[in-house]
XYZ file of C-alpha atoms in Angstrom:
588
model
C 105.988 176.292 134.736
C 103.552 176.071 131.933
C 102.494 172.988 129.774
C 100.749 171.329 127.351
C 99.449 167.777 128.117
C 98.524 165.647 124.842
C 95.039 164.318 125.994
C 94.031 162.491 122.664
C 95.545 162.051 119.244
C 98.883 159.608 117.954
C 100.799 161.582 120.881
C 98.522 160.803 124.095
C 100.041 161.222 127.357
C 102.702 164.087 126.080
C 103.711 166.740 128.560
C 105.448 169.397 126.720
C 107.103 172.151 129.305
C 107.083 175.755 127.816
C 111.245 176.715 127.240
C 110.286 180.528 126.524
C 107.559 183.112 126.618
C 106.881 182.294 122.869
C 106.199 178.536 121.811
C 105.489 176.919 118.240
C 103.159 174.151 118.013
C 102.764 171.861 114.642
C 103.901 168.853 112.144
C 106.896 170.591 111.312
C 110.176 169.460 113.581
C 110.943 173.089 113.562
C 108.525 173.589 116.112
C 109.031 174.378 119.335
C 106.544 171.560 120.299
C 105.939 169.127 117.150
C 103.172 166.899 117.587
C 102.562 163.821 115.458
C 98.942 164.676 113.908
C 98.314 164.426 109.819
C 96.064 167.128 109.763
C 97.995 169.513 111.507
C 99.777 172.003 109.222
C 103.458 172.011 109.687
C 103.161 175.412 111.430
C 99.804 175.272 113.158
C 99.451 177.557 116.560
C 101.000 179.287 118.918
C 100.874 180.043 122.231
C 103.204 183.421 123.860
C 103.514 185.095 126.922
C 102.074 188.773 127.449
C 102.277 190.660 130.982
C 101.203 187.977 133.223
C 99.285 185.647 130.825
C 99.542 183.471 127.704
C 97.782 183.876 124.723
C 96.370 181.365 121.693
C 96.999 182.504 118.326
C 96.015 180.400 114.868
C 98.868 180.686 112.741
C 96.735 180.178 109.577
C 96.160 176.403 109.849
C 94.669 174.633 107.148
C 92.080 173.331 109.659
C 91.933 175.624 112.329
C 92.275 175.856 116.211
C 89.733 175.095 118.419
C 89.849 177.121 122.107
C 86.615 175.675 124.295
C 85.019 174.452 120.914
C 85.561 177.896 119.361
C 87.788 178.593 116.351
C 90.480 180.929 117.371
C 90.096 184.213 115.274
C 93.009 186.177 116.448
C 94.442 185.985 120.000
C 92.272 184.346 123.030
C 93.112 184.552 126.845
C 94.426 180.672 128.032
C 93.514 179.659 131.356
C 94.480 176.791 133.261
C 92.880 173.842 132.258
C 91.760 175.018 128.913
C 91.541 172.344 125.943
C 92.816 173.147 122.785
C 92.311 171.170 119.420
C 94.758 171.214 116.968
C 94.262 168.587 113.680
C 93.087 165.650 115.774
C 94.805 166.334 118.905
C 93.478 167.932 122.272
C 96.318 169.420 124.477
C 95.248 170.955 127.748
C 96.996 174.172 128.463
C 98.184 173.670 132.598
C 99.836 176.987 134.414
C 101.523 175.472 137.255
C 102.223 178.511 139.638
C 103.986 176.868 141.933
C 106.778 175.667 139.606
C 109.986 177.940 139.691
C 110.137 180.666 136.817
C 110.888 179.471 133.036
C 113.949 179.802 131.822
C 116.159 178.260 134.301
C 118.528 175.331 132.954
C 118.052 173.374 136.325
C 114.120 174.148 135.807
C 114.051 173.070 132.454
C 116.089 170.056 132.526
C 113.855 168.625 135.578
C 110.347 169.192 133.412
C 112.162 167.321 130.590
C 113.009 164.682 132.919
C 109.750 163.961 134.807
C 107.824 164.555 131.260
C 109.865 161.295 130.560
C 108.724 159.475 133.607
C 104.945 160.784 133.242
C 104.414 159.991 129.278
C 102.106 157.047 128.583
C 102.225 155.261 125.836
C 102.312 156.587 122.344
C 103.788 157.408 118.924
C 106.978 159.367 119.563
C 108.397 162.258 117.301
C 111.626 163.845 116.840
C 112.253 166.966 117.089
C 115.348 169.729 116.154
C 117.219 171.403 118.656
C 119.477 174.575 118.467
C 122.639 173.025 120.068
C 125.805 174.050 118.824
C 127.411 170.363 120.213
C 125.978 167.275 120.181
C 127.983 164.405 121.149
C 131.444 163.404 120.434
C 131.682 162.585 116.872
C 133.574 159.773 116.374
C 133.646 158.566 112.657
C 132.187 160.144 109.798
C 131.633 158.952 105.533
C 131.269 160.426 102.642
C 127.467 159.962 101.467
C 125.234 160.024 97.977
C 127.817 157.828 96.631
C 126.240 154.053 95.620
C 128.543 150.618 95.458
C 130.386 150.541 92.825
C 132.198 147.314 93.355
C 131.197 144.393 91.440
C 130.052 141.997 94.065
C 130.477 138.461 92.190
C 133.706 139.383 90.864
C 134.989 140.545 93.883
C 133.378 137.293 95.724
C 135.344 134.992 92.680
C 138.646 136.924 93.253
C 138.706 136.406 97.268
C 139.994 140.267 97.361
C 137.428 141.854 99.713
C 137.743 141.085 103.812
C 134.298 139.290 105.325
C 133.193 142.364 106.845
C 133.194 144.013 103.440
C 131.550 141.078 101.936
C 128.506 140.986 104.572
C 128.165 144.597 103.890
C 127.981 144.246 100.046
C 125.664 141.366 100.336
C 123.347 143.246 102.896
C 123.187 146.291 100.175
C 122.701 143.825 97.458
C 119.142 142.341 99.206
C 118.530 145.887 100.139
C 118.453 146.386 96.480
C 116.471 143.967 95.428
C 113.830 144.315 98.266
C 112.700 147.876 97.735
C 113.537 147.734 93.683
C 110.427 147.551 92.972
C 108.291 148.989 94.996
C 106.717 152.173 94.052
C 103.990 153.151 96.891
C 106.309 155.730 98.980
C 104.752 154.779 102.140
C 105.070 151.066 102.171
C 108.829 151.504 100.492
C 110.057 154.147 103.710
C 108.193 151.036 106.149
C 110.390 148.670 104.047
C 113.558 151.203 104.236
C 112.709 151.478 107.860
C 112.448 147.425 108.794
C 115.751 146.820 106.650
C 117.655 149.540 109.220
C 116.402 147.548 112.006
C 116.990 144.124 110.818
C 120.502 145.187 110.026
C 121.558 147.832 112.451
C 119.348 146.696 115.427
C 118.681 150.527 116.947
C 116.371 150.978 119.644
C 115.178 153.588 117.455
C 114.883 154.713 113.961
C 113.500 157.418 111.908
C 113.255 158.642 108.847
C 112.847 161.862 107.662
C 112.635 163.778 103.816
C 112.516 166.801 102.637
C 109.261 168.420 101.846
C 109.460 169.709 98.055
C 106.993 173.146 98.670
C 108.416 173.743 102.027
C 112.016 172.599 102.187
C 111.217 171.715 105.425
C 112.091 167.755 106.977
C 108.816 166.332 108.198
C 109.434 163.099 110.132
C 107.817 159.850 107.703
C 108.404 157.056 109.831
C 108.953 156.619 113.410
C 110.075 153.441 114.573
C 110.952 151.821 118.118
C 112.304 148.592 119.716
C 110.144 148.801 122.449
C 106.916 151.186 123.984
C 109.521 153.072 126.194
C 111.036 154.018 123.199
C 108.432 154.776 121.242
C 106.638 157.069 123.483
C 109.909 159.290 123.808
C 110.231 162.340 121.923
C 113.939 162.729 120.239
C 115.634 165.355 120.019
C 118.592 166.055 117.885
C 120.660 168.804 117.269
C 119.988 171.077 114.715
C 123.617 171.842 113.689
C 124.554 167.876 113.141
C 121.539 167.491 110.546
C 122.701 170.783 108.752
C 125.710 169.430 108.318
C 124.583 166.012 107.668
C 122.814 167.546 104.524
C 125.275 170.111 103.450
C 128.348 168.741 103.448
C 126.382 165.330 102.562
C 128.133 163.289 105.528
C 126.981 160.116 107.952
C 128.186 160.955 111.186
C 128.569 158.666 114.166
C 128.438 159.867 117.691
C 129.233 157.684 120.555
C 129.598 157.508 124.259
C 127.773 160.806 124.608
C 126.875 160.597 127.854
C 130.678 159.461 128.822
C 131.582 162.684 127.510
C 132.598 165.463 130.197
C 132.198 168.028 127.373
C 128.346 167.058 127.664
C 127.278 166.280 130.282
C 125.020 168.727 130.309
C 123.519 169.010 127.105
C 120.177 169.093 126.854
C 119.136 166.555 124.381
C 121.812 163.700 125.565
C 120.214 163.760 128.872
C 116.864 163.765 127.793
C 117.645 160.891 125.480
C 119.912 159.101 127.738
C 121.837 158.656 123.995
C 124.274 156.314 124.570
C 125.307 156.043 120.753
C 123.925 157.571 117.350
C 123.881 157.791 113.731
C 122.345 160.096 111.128
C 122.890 159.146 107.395
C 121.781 161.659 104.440
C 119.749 160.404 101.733
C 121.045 161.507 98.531
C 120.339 160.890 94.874
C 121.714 162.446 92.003
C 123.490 166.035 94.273
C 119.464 166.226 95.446
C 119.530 165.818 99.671
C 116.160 164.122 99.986
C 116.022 163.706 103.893
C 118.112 162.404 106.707
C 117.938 158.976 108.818
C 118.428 158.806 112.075
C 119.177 155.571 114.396
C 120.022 155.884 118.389
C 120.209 153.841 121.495
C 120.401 154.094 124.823
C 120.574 150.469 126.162
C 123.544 148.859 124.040
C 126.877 148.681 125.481
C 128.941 148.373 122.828
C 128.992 151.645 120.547
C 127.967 152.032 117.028
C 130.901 151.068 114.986
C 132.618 152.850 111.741
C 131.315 149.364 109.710
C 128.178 149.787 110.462
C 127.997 154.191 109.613
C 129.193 152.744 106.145
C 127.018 149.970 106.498
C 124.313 152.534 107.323
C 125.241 154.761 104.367
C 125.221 152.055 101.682
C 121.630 151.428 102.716
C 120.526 154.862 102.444
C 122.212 155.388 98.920
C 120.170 152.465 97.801
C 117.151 153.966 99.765
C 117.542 157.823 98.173
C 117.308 156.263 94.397
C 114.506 153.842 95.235
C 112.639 156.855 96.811
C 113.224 158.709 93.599
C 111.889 156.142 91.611
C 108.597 156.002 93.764
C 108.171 160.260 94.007
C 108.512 160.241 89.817
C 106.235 156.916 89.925
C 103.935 158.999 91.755
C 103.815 161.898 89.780
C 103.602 159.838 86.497
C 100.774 158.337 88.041
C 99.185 162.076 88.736
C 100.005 162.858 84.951
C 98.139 160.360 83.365
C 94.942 160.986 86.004
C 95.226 164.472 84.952
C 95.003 163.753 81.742
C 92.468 161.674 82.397
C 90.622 164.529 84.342
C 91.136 166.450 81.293
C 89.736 164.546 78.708
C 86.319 163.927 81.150
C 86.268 167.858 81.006
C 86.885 168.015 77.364
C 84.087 166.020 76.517
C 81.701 167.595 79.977
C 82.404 170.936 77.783
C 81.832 169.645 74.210
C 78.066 167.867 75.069
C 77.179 171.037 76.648
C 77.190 172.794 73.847
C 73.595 172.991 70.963
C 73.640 170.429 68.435
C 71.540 172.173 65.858
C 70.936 175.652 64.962
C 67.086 177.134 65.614
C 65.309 177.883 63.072
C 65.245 182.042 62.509
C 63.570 184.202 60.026
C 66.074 186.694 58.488
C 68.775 186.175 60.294
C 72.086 184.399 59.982
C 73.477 182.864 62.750
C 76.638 180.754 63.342
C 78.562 179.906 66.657
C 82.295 177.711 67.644
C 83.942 176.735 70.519
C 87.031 174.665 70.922
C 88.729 174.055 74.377
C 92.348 174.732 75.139
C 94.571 172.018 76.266
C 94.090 172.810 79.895
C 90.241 173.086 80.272
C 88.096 175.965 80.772
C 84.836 176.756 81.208
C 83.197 178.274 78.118
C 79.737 178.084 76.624
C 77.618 178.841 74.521
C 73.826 178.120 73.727
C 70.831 179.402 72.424
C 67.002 178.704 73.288
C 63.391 179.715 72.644
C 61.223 181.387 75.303
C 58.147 180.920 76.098
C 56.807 183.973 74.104
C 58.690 182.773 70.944
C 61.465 185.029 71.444
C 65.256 183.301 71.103
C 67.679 183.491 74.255
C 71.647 183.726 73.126
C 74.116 183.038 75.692
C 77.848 183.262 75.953
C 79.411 182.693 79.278
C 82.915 181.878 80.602
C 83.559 180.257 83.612
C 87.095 181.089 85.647
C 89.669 178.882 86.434
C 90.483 175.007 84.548
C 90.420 171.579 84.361
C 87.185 169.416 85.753
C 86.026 172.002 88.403
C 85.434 174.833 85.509
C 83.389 172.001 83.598
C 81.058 171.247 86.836
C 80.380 175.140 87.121
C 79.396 175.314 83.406
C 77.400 172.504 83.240
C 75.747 173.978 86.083
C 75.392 177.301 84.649
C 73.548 175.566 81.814
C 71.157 174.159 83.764
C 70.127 177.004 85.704
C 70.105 179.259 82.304
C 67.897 175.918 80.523
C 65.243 176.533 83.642
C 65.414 180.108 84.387
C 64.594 180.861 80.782
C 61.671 178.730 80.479
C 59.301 181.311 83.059
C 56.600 182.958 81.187
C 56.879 185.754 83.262
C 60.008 186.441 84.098
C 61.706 189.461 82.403
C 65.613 189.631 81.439
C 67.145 191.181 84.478
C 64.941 188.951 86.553
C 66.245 185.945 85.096
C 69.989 187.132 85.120
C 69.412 187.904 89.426
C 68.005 184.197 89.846
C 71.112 182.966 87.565
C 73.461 184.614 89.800
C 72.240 183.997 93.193
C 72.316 179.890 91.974
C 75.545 180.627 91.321
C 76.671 182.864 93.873
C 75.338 179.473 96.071
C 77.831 177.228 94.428
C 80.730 178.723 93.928
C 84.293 179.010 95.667
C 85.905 182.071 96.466
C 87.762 181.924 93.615
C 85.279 181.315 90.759
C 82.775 182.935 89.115
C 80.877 183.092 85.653
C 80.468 185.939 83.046
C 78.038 185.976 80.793
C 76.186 187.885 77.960
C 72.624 186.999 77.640
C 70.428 188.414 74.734
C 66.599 188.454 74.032
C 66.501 188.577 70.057
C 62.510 188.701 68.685
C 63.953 187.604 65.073
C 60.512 188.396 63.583
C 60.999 192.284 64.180
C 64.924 192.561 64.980
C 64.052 194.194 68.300
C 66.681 192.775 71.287
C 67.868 193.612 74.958
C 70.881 192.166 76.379
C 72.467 192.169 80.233
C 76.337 191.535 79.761
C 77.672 190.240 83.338
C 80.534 191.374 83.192
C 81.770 189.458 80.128
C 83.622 190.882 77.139
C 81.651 193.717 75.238
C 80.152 192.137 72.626
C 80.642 193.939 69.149
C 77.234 195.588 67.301
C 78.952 196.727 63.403
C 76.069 198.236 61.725
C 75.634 198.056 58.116
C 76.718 201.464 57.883
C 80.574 200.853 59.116
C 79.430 202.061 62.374
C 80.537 200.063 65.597
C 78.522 199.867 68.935
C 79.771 198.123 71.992
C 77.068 195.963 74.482
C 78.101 197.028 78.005
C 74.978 197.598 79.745
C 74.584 194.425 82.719
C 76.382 194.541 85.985
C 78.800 192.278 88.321
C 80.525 188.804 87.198
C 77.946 186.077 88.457
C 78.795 184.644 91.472
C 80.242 187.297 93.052
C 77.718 188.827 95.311
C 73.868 187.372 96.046
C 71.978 190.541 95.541
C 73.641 191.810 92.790
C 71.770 194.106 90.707
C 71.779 194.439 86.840
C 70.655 196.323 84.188
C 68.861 195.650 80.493
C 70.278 197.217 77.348
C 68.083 197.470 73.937
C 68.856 197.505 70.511
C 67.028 196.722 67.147
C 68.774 195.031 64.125
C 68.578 196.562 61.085
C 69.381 194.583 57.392
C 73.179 193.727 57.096
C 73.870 194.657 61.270
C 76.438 192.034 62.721
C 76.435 190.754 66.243
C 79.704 189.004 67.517
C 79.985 187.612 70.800
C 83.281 185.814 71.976
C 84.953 184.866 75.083
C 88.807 186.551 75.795
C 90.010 183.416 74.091
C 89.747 184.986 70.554
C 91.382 188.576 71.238
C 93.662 187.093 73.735
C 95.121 184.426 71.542
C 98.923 184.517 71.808
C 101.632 183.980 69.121
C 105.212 182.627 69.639
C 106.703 185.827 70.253
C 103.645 186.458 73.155
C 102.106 189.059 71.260
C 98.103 188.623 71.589
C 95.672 188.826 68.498
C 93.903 192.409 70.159
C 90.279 193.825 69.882
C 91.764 195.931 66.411
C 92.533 192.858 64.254
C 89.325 191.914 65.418
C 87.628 195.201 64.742
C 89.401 195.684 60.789
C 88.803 191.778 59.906
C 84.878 192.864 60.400
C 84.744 196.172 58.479
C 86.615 194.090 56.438
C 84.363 191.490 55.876
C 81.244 192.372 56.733
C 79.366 191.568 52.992
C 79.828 187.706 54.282
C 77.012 186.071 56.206
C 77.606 184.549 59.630
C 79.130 181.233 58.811
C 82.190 183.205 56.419
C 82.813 185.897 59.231
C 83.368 182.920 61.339
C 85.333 180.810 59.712
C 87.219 184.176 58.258
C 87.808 185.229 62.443
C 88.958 181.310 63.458
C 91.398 181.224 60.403
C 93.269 184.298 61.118
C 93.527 183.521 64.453
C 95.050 180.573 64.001
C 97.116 181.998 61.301
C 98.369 184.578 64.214
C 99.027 181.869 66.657
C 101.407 179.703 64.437
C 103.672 177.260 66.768
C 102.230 178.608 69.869
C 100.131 176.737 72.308
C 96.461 177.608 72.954
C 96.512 178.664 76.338
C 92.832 179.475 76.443
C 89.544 178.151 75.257
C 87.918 179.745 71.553
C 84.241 180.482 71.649
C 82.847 182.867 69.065
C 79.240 183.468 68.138
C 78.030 185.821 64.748
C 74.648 186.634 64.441
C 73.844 188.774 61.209
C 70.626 190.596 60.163
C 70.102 189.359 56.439
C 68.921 191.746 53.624
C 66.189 189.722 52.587
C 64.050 187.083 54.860
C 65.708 183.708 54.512
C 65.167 180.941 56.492
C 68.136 178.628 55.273
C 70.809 177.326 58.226
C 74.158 177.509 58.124
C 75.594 173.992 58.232
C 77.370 173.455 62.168
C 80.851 173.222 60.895
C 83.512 173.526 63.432
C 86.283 172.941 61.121
């Protein structure tokens, strides 16, 4: 019969004997094998049957499968003796031809049974079973529902039995023991050593309820002794359904007393003698399930101790709460914190002063949204005199959007500053530095113009950014679409240099999607036409006015609503006559 020996990792010394021709491996306890490994993904390999031979198959793990040192890519042949990582754990796939076929109950049962005797010692797991019967329940409580009796009163009046009393009592230190404290993994190791001071199992464990997955992972795994904890449980999957459903502890005792089964497959594995498994619930929410077991006490668990059992878990579900919403308060305010860093990465990026220019008027804004982006502006001289303007947005939010700007910026401050580099040659280098750093998912588009502002000549490579808008004096309206790909994208990317020449009262406005995009309460977005008639509109103004004229109708369009996006507009406007006066930097 086929195997998998654990060779290293938490779960050393594990056989695992193959119940089908297709087997699960992973974190998850809905695996056909579950090993105990933190960076395995909950679903992590696979290994089936096909003609004669078994196969390896990666089942998208976060960090992959290893077959003879090789990532798996697909499906690959497994031989006898074969090593396979998975997270931190080598298993070595084992063939044994001379055991008897798989599938067989007697077969079966006797791998489980000398996997038992062969184990060394280790972390155990638990793992879920689909048996229809699993025991002989004997007693069974309501669960979710905390104490409500009033423990001195009741002590003063002499009305509650000692049992009772010792039960209150034990709840009432339970209470105060894990009341306050709010790191989830030392609170489920203090849940976890309250269960065994109390209940005295040979084992324990407690599992919750994974909030993207639904799925119970197991979070502590506790045993009396190394026997124990080397053992892998395995419960049946129809007694925690219904543990969590119909929100219900349920005691099962003298299983292996019990004709009915004798032959089920997880009581003789165990050797489960007597066994509890308690829901915790808070507010209707089921946020896991404990389990206790043990195989070496004589007397059974009793219906005192499953309410016993169940008081400690209400307590357990609302201090867990406490500590999942600590946690995410905690990840709030370091957001925010994340955010603000970004905020002010993004505002120190941007020019401080305007350049000086000779007949042009030039004026430029950008505020962030709430959630950070990535946009920029700046503007530089060359070498040969001749003034660089940049916009460029950056995709995605929050601190890594900031990094890639700020890192744009410093590739566009250097690039810029060869003598003899033309446009498009600058624009490759840009992008390949880019292209370098980048994720999959991000990338930078940009608008880059050469102005001479002694002669109005210009040429421009737009990378993939919004077209910026040329109005001529004349009314007439020119878009600036000649570049190429977003930056970042691909290494060799090739682009292209468009030319213009500004003539007296010409208007150039470049913008990220942050202006036309700009949302109001009812979701309708500001559009490229507003835009468009607020500039024939307005174009007697110099730059500063058609700025502050663009910002103020936006935000007279937004109203109530949230900006979603960051603002970044540039105007650059040919004047009629030379003057070399600034506009003041007013972002107001």
């Amino acid at each position: 019969m086929p195997k998998l020996t654990v060779e290293s990792g938490e779960d050393a010394g594990k056989v695992h004997y193959f119940t089908s021709e297709r087997v699960s491996i992973g974190r998850s306890v809905n695996n056909d094998i579950q090993i105990v490994d933190r960076r395995m993904s909950r679903n992590h390999a696979e290994v089936f049957r096909q003609g004669n031979d078994y196969y390896l198959r990666d089942l998208g793990s976060k960090n992959g499968t290893l077959h003879r040192g090789e990532a798996v890519n697909g499906s690959v042949p497994l031989r006898n003796g074969d090593r396979v990582q998975v997270g931190d754990s080598v298993v070595i796939f084992e063939d044994d031809t001379t055991h008897p076929e798989a599938g067989s109950d007697a077969t079966m049962l006797a791998g489980q049974l000398d996997a038992l005797r062969t184990r060394k010692e280790g972390t155990g797991s638990i793992r879920l079973v689909d048996e229809r019967q699993w025991g002989s329940t004997q007693g069974e409580m309501r669960a979710g529902v905390p104490e409500t009796t009033n423990l001195n009163a009741a002590l003063e009046q002499g009305r509650l039995n000692r049992e009772v009393t010792r039960r209150l009592e034990i709840i009432y230190k339970v209470t105060e023991a894990i009341r306050s404290v709010f790191d989830i993994d030392e609170l489920l190791e203090q849940i976890m050593e309250i269960i065994f001071e109390v209940i005295k199992p040979d084992r324990a464990y407690l599992l919750l309820v994974e909030d993207d997955s639904g799925e119970l992972t197991p979070k502590v795994l506790k045993a009396r002794d190394e026997k124990a904890r080397a053992d892998e449980v395995k419960v049946s999957r129809s007694i925690v359904d219904r543990c969590l459903k119909e929100r219900v502890s349920l005691l099962v005792s003298d299983a292996t007393q019990d004709d009915r089964f004798s032959t089920s497959e997880s009581i003789i594995v165990n050797r489960i003698r007597t066994a509890m498994v308690a829901p915790v619930i808070y507010k209707e929410e089921s946020l896991g399930v404990v389990y206790v077991d043990t195989n070496t006490r004589l007397v059974p668990f009793t219906q005192e101790e499953l309410e016993l059992l169940t008081g400690i878990t209400n307590q357990a579900a609302m201090a867990i709460s406490n500590a999942r919403l600590h946690a995410q308060l905690v990840e709030q305010h370091k957001l925010a914190r994340e955010m603000e860093i970004a905020r002010t990465i993004q505002m120190n990026l941007l020019p401080k002063v305007y350049p000086d220019m000779l007949g042009f008027s030039l004026s430029a804004m950008s505020l962030p949204a709430k959630q950070v982006g990535g946009d920029y502006y700046d503007f530089l001289r060359l070498p040969d005199g001749r003034l660089a303007l940049a916009v460029a947005d950056v995709s995605g939010k929050g601190v890594p959007a900031a990094i890639l700007t700020a890192t744009t910026r410093s590739y566009l401050q250097s690039e810029t500053q060869y003598p003899n580099a033309t446009l498009v040659q600058t624009v490759q280098r840009i992008n390949r530095m880019v292209h370098r750093d980048v994720t999959n998912d991000m990338y930078v588009t940009m608008v880059l113009v050469y102005l001479d502002d002694a002669t109005g000549e210009a040429e421009y490579v737009n990378a993939g950014h919004s077209h910026p808008i040329l109005l001529r004096a004349d009314g007439r309206l020119e878009f600036l679409d000649t570049g190429g790909f977003f930056l970042g994208i691909m290494p060799d990317g090739e682009y292209q240099a468009g030319r213009l020449n500004f003539d007296p009262g010409d208007i150039l406005v470049l913008s990220t999607d942050g202006v036309t995009d700009i949302l109001n309460s009812r979701g309708e977005p500001f559009g490229s036409e507003r835009l468009l008639d607020l500039l024939q509109g307005n174009r007697h103004m110099n730059a500063e006015e058609i700025r502050n004229t663009i910002y103020r109708e936006c935000l007279k369009h937004r109203g109530d609503a949230d900006q979603f996006d960051d603002f970044t507009l540039m105007v650059l406007k040919r004047l009629a006559r030379h003057d070399s006066s600034l506009d003041e930097f007013d972002f107001d």
